[in-house]
PDB file of C-alpha atoms in Angstrom:
ATOM      1  CA  MET A 715    -189.485 192.792-143.250  1.00 59.00           C
ATOM      2  CA  LYS A 716    -187.902 191.454-140.134  1.00 61.00           C
ATOM      3  CA  HIS A 717    -186.717 187.812-140.111  1.00 61.00           C
ATOM      4  CA  THR A 718    -187.932 185.931-137.030  1.00 63.00           C
ATOM      5  CA  LYS A 719    -185.946 183.203-135.465  1.00 63.00           C
ATOM      6  CA  HIS A 720    -187.808 180.233-134.062  1.00 60.00           C
ATOM      7  CA  SER A 721    -186.866 178.874-130.672  1.00 63.00           C
ATOM      8  CA  THR A 722    -187.273 175.218-131.664  1.00 62.00           C
ATOM      9  CA  PRO A 723    -183.942 173.394-131.250  1.00 60.00           C
ATOM     10  CA  PRO A 724    -182.655 171.538-134.308  1.00 59.00           C
ATOM     11  CA  ARG A 725    -183.572 167.860-134.467  1.00 57.00           C
ATOM     12  CA  PRO A 726    -180.679 165.493-133.974  1.00 57.00           C
ATOM     13  CA  ARG A 727    -179.751 163.359-136.939  1.00 56.00           C
ATOM     14  CA  GLY A 728    -181.612 160.052-137.023  1.00 53.00           C
ATOM     15  CA  HIS A 729    -184.318 161.368-134.686  1.00 56.00           C
ATOM     16  CA  GLY A 730    -186.954 158.747-133.981  1.00 60.00           C
ATOM     17  CA  ARG A 731    -184.734 155.866-135.063  1.00 67.00           C
ATOM     18  CA  GLY A 732    -183.945 153.799-132.039  1.00 66.00           C
ATOM     19  CA  PRO A 733    -182.596 150.282-131.644  1.00 65.00           C
ATOM     20  CA  ALA A 734    -185.719 148.846-133.266  1.00 64.00           C
ATOM     21  CA  HIS A 735    -184.806 150.548-136.531  1.00 61.00           C
ATOM     22  CA  GLY A 736    -181.374 148.905-136.528  1.00 67.00           C
ATOM     23  CA  ILE A 737    -182.897 145.522-135.721  1.00 69.00           C
ATOM     24  CA  GLY A 738    -185.472 145.988-138.470  1.00 66.00           C
ATOM     25  CA  ARG A 739    -182.805 146.800-141.043  1.00 69.00           C
ATOM     26  CA  THR A 740    -180.742 143.792-139.979  1.00 68.00           C
ATOM     27  CA  LEU A 741    -183.765 141.501-140.231  1.00 58.00           C
ATOM     28  CA  ALA A 742    -184.617 142.916-143.645  1.00 64.00           C
ATOM     29  CA  LEU A 743    -181.170 141.948-144.887  1.00 63.00           C
ATOM     30  CA  VAL A 744    -180.717 138.622-143.061  1.00 60.00           C
ATOM     31  CA  LEU A 745    -184.219 137.153-143.077  1.00 55.00           C
ATOM     32  CA  PRO A 746    -184.465 136.434-146.820  1.00 58.00           C
ATOM     33  CA  VAL A 747    -181.149 134.597-146.708  1.00 57.00           C
ATOM     34  CA  VAL A 748    -182.219 132.566-143.681  1.00 55.00           C
ATOM     35  CA  LEU A 749    -185.550 131.708-145.274  1.00 53.00           C
ATOM     36  CA  VAL A 750    -183.914 130.576-148.496  1.00 54.00           C
ATOM     37  CA  LEU A 751    -181.333 128.464-146.688  1.00 55.00           C
ATOM     38  CA  SER A 752    -183.798 126.903-144.270  1.00 53.00           C
ATOM     39  CA  GLY A 753    -186.317 126.236-147.037  1.00 55.00           C
ATOM     40  CA  THR A 754    -183.662 124.611-149.173  1.00 49.00           C
ATOM     41  CA  LEU A 755    -182.408 122.511-146.299  1.00 44.00           C
ATOM     42  CA  ALA A 756    -185.927 121.476-145.343  1.00 46.00           C
ATOM     43  CA  VAL A 757    -186.642 120.245-148.854  1.00 46.00           C
ATOM     44  CA  THR A 758    -183.408 118.281-149.066  1.00 47.00           C
ATOM     45  CA  ARG A 759    -184.134 116.574-145.760  1.00 50.00           C
ATOM     46  CA  VAL A 760    -187.610 115.328-146.622  1.00 49.00           C
ATOM     47  CA  ASN A 761    -187.766 111.566-147.027  1.00 49.00           C
ATOM     48  CA  TRP A 762    -189.454 111.317-150.430  1.00 48.00           C
ATOM     49  CA  THR A 763    -188.631 107.625-150.858  1.00 51.00           C
ATOM     50  CA  GLY A 764    -191.192 106.385-148.335  1.00 53.00           C
ATOM     51  CA  SER A 765    -188.639 104.021-146.792  1.00 49.00           C
ATOM     52  CA  PRO A 766    -187.025 104.820-143.462  1.00 50.00           C
ATOM     53  CA  SER A 767    -183.416 105.742-143.961  1.00 44.00           C
ATOM     54  CA  SER A 768    -180.774 107.409-141.853  1.00 44.00           C
ATOM     55  CA  SER A 769    -179.349 109.064-144.934  1.00 43.00           C
ATOM     56  CA  VAL A 770    -182.275 110.630-146.720  1.00 43.00           C
ATOM     57  CA  LEU A 771    -180.059 112.532-149.121  1.00 46.00           C
ATOM     58  CA  ALA A 772    -178.170 109.402-150.126  1.00 45.00           C
ATOM     59  CA  ALA A 773    -181.406 107.470-150.587  1.00 43.00           C
ATOM     60  CA  ALA A 774    -182.901 110.219-152.706  1.00 43.00           C
ATOM     61  CA  SER A 775    -179.818 110.551-154.858  1.00 44.00           C
ATOM     62  CA  GLU A 776    -179.631 106.800-155.493  1.00 46.00           C
ATOM     63  CA  GLU A 777    -183.315 106.049-156.035  1.00 46.00           C
ATOM     64  CA  LEU A 778    -184.897 109.154-157.515  1.00 46.00           C
ATOM     65  CA  SER A 779    -182.433 110.846-159.813  1.00 49.00           C
ATOM     66  CA  PRO A 780    -180.473 108.947-162.424  1.00 51.00           C
ATOM     67  CA  ARG A 781    -178.533 112.138-163.194  1.00 53.00           C
ATOM     68  CA  THR A 782    -177.324 112.329-159.595  1.00 50.00           C
ATOM     69  CA  ALA A 783    -176.311 108.674-159.615  1.00 56.00           C
ATOM     70  CA  THR A 784    -173.911 109.380-162.496  1.00 81.00           C
ATOM     71  CA  ARG A 785    -172.184 112.182-160.611  1.00 88.00           C
ATOM     72  CA  ALA A 786    -168.617 111.610-159.525  1.00 91.00           C
ATOM     73  CA  PRO A 787    -168.048 110.429-155.925  1.00 92.00           C
ATOM     74  CA  GLN A 788    -166.041 113.567-155.103  1.00 93.00           C
ATOM     75  CA  ASP A 789    -168.949 115.779-156.229  1.00 94.00           C
ATOM     76  CA  LEU A 790    -171.385 113.846-154.064  1.00 95.00           C
ATOM     77  CA  LEU A 791    -168.978 114.061-151.126  1.00 95.00           C
ATOM     78  CA  ARG A 792    -168.449 117.813-151.628  1.00 95.00           C
ATOM     79  CA  ASP A 793    -172.201 118.460-151.760  1.00 96.00           C
ATOM     80  CA  ARG A 794    -172.831 116.315-148.665  1.00 96.00           C
ATOM     81  CA  LEU A 795    -170.077 118.107-146.743  1.00 95.00           C
ATOM     82  CA  LEU A 796    -171.306 121.563-147.796  1.00 95.00           C
ATOM     83  CA  LEU A 797    -174.751 120.664-146.504  1.00 96.00           C
ATOM     84  CA  GLU A 798    -173.213 119.352-143.289  1.00 95.00           C
ATOM     85  CA  LEU A 799    -171.247 122.587-142.921  1.00 93.00           C
ATOM     86  CA  GLN A 800    -174.536 124.528-143.084  1.00 93.00           C
ATOM     87  CA  GLU A 801    -176.412 122.241-140.703  1.00 94.00           C
ATOM     88  CA  LYS A 802    -173.632 121.763-138.142  1.00 93.00           C
ATOM     89  CA  ASP A 803    -170.295 123.542-138.479  1.00 91.00           C
ATOM     90  CA  PRO A 804    -167.111 123.496-140.580  1.00 93.00           C
ATOM     91  CA  GLY A 805    -165.263 121.403-137.991  1.00 92.00           C
ATOM     92  CA  VAL A 806    -167.685 118.509-138.396  1.00 93.00           C
ATOM     93  CA  ALA A 807    -167.472 118.728-142.193  1.00 94.00           C
ATOM     94  CA  LEU A 808    -163.653 118.751-142.107  1.00 93.00           C
ATOM     95  CA  THR A 809    -163.571 115.722-139.805  1.00 93.00           C
ATOM     96  CA  ASP A 810    -165.892 113.846-142.149  1.00 94.00           C
ATOM     97  CA  LEU A 811    -163.752 114.862-145.134  1.00 94.00           C
ATOM     98  CA  GLN A 812    -160.703 113.376-143.438  1.00 92.00           C
ATOM     99  CA  ARG A 813    -162.621 110.167-142.646  1.00 93.00           C
ATOM    100  CA  ALA A 814    -163.866 109.891-146.235  1.00 93.00           C
ATOM    101  CA  VAL A 815    -160.359 110.299-147.651  1.00 91.00           C
ATOM    102  CA  ASN A 816    -158.939 107.807-145.161  1.00 91.00           C
ATOM    103  CA  GLY A 817    -161.689 105.306-145.977  1.00 92.00           C
ATOM    104  CA  ARG A 818    -161.494 105.802-149.733  1.00 92.00           C
ATOM    105  CA  PRO A 819    -157.960 106.775-150.806  1.00 91.00           C
ATOM    106  CA  SER A 820    -159.091 107.466-154.387  1.00 92.00           C
ATOM    107  CA  LEU A 821    -160.709 110.661-153.034  1.00 92.00           C
ATOM    108  CA  ALA A 822    -157.337 111.999-151.826  1.00 90.00           C
ATOM    109  CA  LYS A 823    -156.625 113.756-155.129  1.00 92.00           C
ATOM    110  CA  HIS A 824    -159.890 115.725-154.690  1.00 94.00           C
ATOM    111  CA  CYS A 825    -159.352 116.547-151.019  1.00 92.00           C
ATOM    112  CA  VAL A 826    -157.728 119.937-151.718  1.00 91.00           C
ATOM    113  CA  SER A 827    -160.547 121.213-153.930  1.00 93.00           C
ATOM    114  CA  ILE A 828    -163.235 119.963-151.518  1.00 94.00           C
ATOM    115  CA  ALA A 829    -161.499 121.561-148.519  1.00 92.00           C
ATOM    116  CA  ARG A 830    -161.172 124.873-150.410  1.00 91.00           C
ATOM    117  CA  ALA A 831    -164.884 124.775-151.271  1.00 93.00           C
ATOM    118  CA  LEU A 832    -165.653 124.201-147.589  1.00 94.00           C
ATOM    119  CA  GLY A 833    -163.430 127.169-146.678  1.00 92.00           C
ATOM    120  CA  ARG A 834    -165.205 129.479-149.125  1.00 93.00           C
ATOM    121  CA  ALA A 835    -168.622 128.332-147.863  1.00 94.00           C
ATOM    122  CA  ALA A 836    -167.548 128.813-144.242  1.00 93.00           C
ATOM    123  CA  VAL A 837    -166.618 132.446-144.953  1.00 93.00           C
ATOM    124  CA  ARG A 838    -170.027 133.071-146.518  1.00 94.00           C
ATOM    125  CA  LEU A 839    -171.798 131.571-143.501  1.00 93.00           C
ATOM    126  CA  TYR A 840    -169.572 132.571-140.583  1.00 92.00           C
ATOM    127  CA  GLY A 841    -167.384 135.437-141.767  1.00 92.00           C
ATOM    128  CA  PRO A 842    -163.603 135.264-142.245  1.00 91.00           C
ATOM    129  CA  SER A 843    -162.483 135.330-138.602  1.00 91.00           C
ATOM    130  CA  ARG A 844    -164.861 132.688-137.323  1.00 92.00           C
ATOM    131  CA  ALA A 845    -164.352 130.514-140.421  1.00 91.00           C
ATOM    132  CA  GLN A 846    -160.582 130.608-139.914  1.00 90.00           C
ATOM    133  CA  SER A 847    -161.026 129.373-136.343  1.00 91.00           C
ATOM    134  CA  TYR A 848    -162.189 126.004-137.743  1.00 90.00           C
ATOM    135  CA  ALA A 849    -159.039 125.502-139.856  1.00 87.00           C
ATOM    136  CA  ARG A 850    -157.126 122.279-139.275  1.00 84.00           C
ATOM    137  CA  PRO A 851    -154.564 120.308-141.235  1.00 82.00           C
ATOM    138  CA  VAL A 852    -157.004 118.359-143.408  1.00 81.00           C
ATOM    139  CA  CYS A 853    -155.558 118.128-146.939  1.00 79.00           C
ATOM    140  CA  ASP A 854    -152.663 120.336-145.841  1.00 70.00           C
ATOM    141  CA  THR A 855    -153.960 123.894-145.466  1.00 71.00           C
ATOM    142  CA  SER A 856    -156.595 123.836-148.189  1.00 76.00           C
ATOM    143  CA  PHE A 857    -159.482 124.885-145.944  1.00 80.00           C
ATOM    144  CA  ALA A 858    -157.477 127.911-144.731  1.00 77.00           C
ATOM    145  CA  SER A 859    -156.543 128.850-148.297  1.00 77.00           C
ATOM    146  CA  GLY A 860    -160.229 128.632-149.254  1.00 77.00           C
ATOM    147  CA  VAL A 861    -161.058 130.997-146.389  1.00 78.00           C
ATOM    148  CA  ALA A 862    -158.299 133.386-147.494  1.00 79.00           C
ATOM    149  CA  ALA A 863    -159.350 133.269-151.149  1.00 78.00           C
ATOM    150  CA  GLN A 864    -162.965 134.065-150.299  1.00 74.00           C
ATOM    151  CA  HIS A 865    -161.972 136.906-147.960  1.00 67.00           C
ATOM    152  CA  ARG A 866    -159.975 138.840-150.586  1.00 66.00           C
TER     153      ARG A 866
END
């Protein structure tokens, strides 16, 4: 029996997968994260107290949750700055950290750990290179060391 060879050229690898496939894969990976973050941020920004307030988070933490009211000031500051980092950028959060420490010197001993937490969060949100671009001498180089620690 004679073996016949077909004249159909071989299909290139990834045939039929154009730029839309790459975009679809990226969306499949990124979209759940974006939805979780935006849903979480939307819930934390809702004014559940019924009273107009410029700081909805502060109002909610003081009026609605006795457990939150017993949290240490540095924990409240860290959480507020992490939220600010997500909503704005690490530079704004670092500036506010410096202002908080200047205004309340008792927070100075927690500045390093808060700045490191901001550095780790910045890497998760922006990647190591972009996160490092926000580094400044707040609490020495703690933000930068947080970026470096998260990148390893």
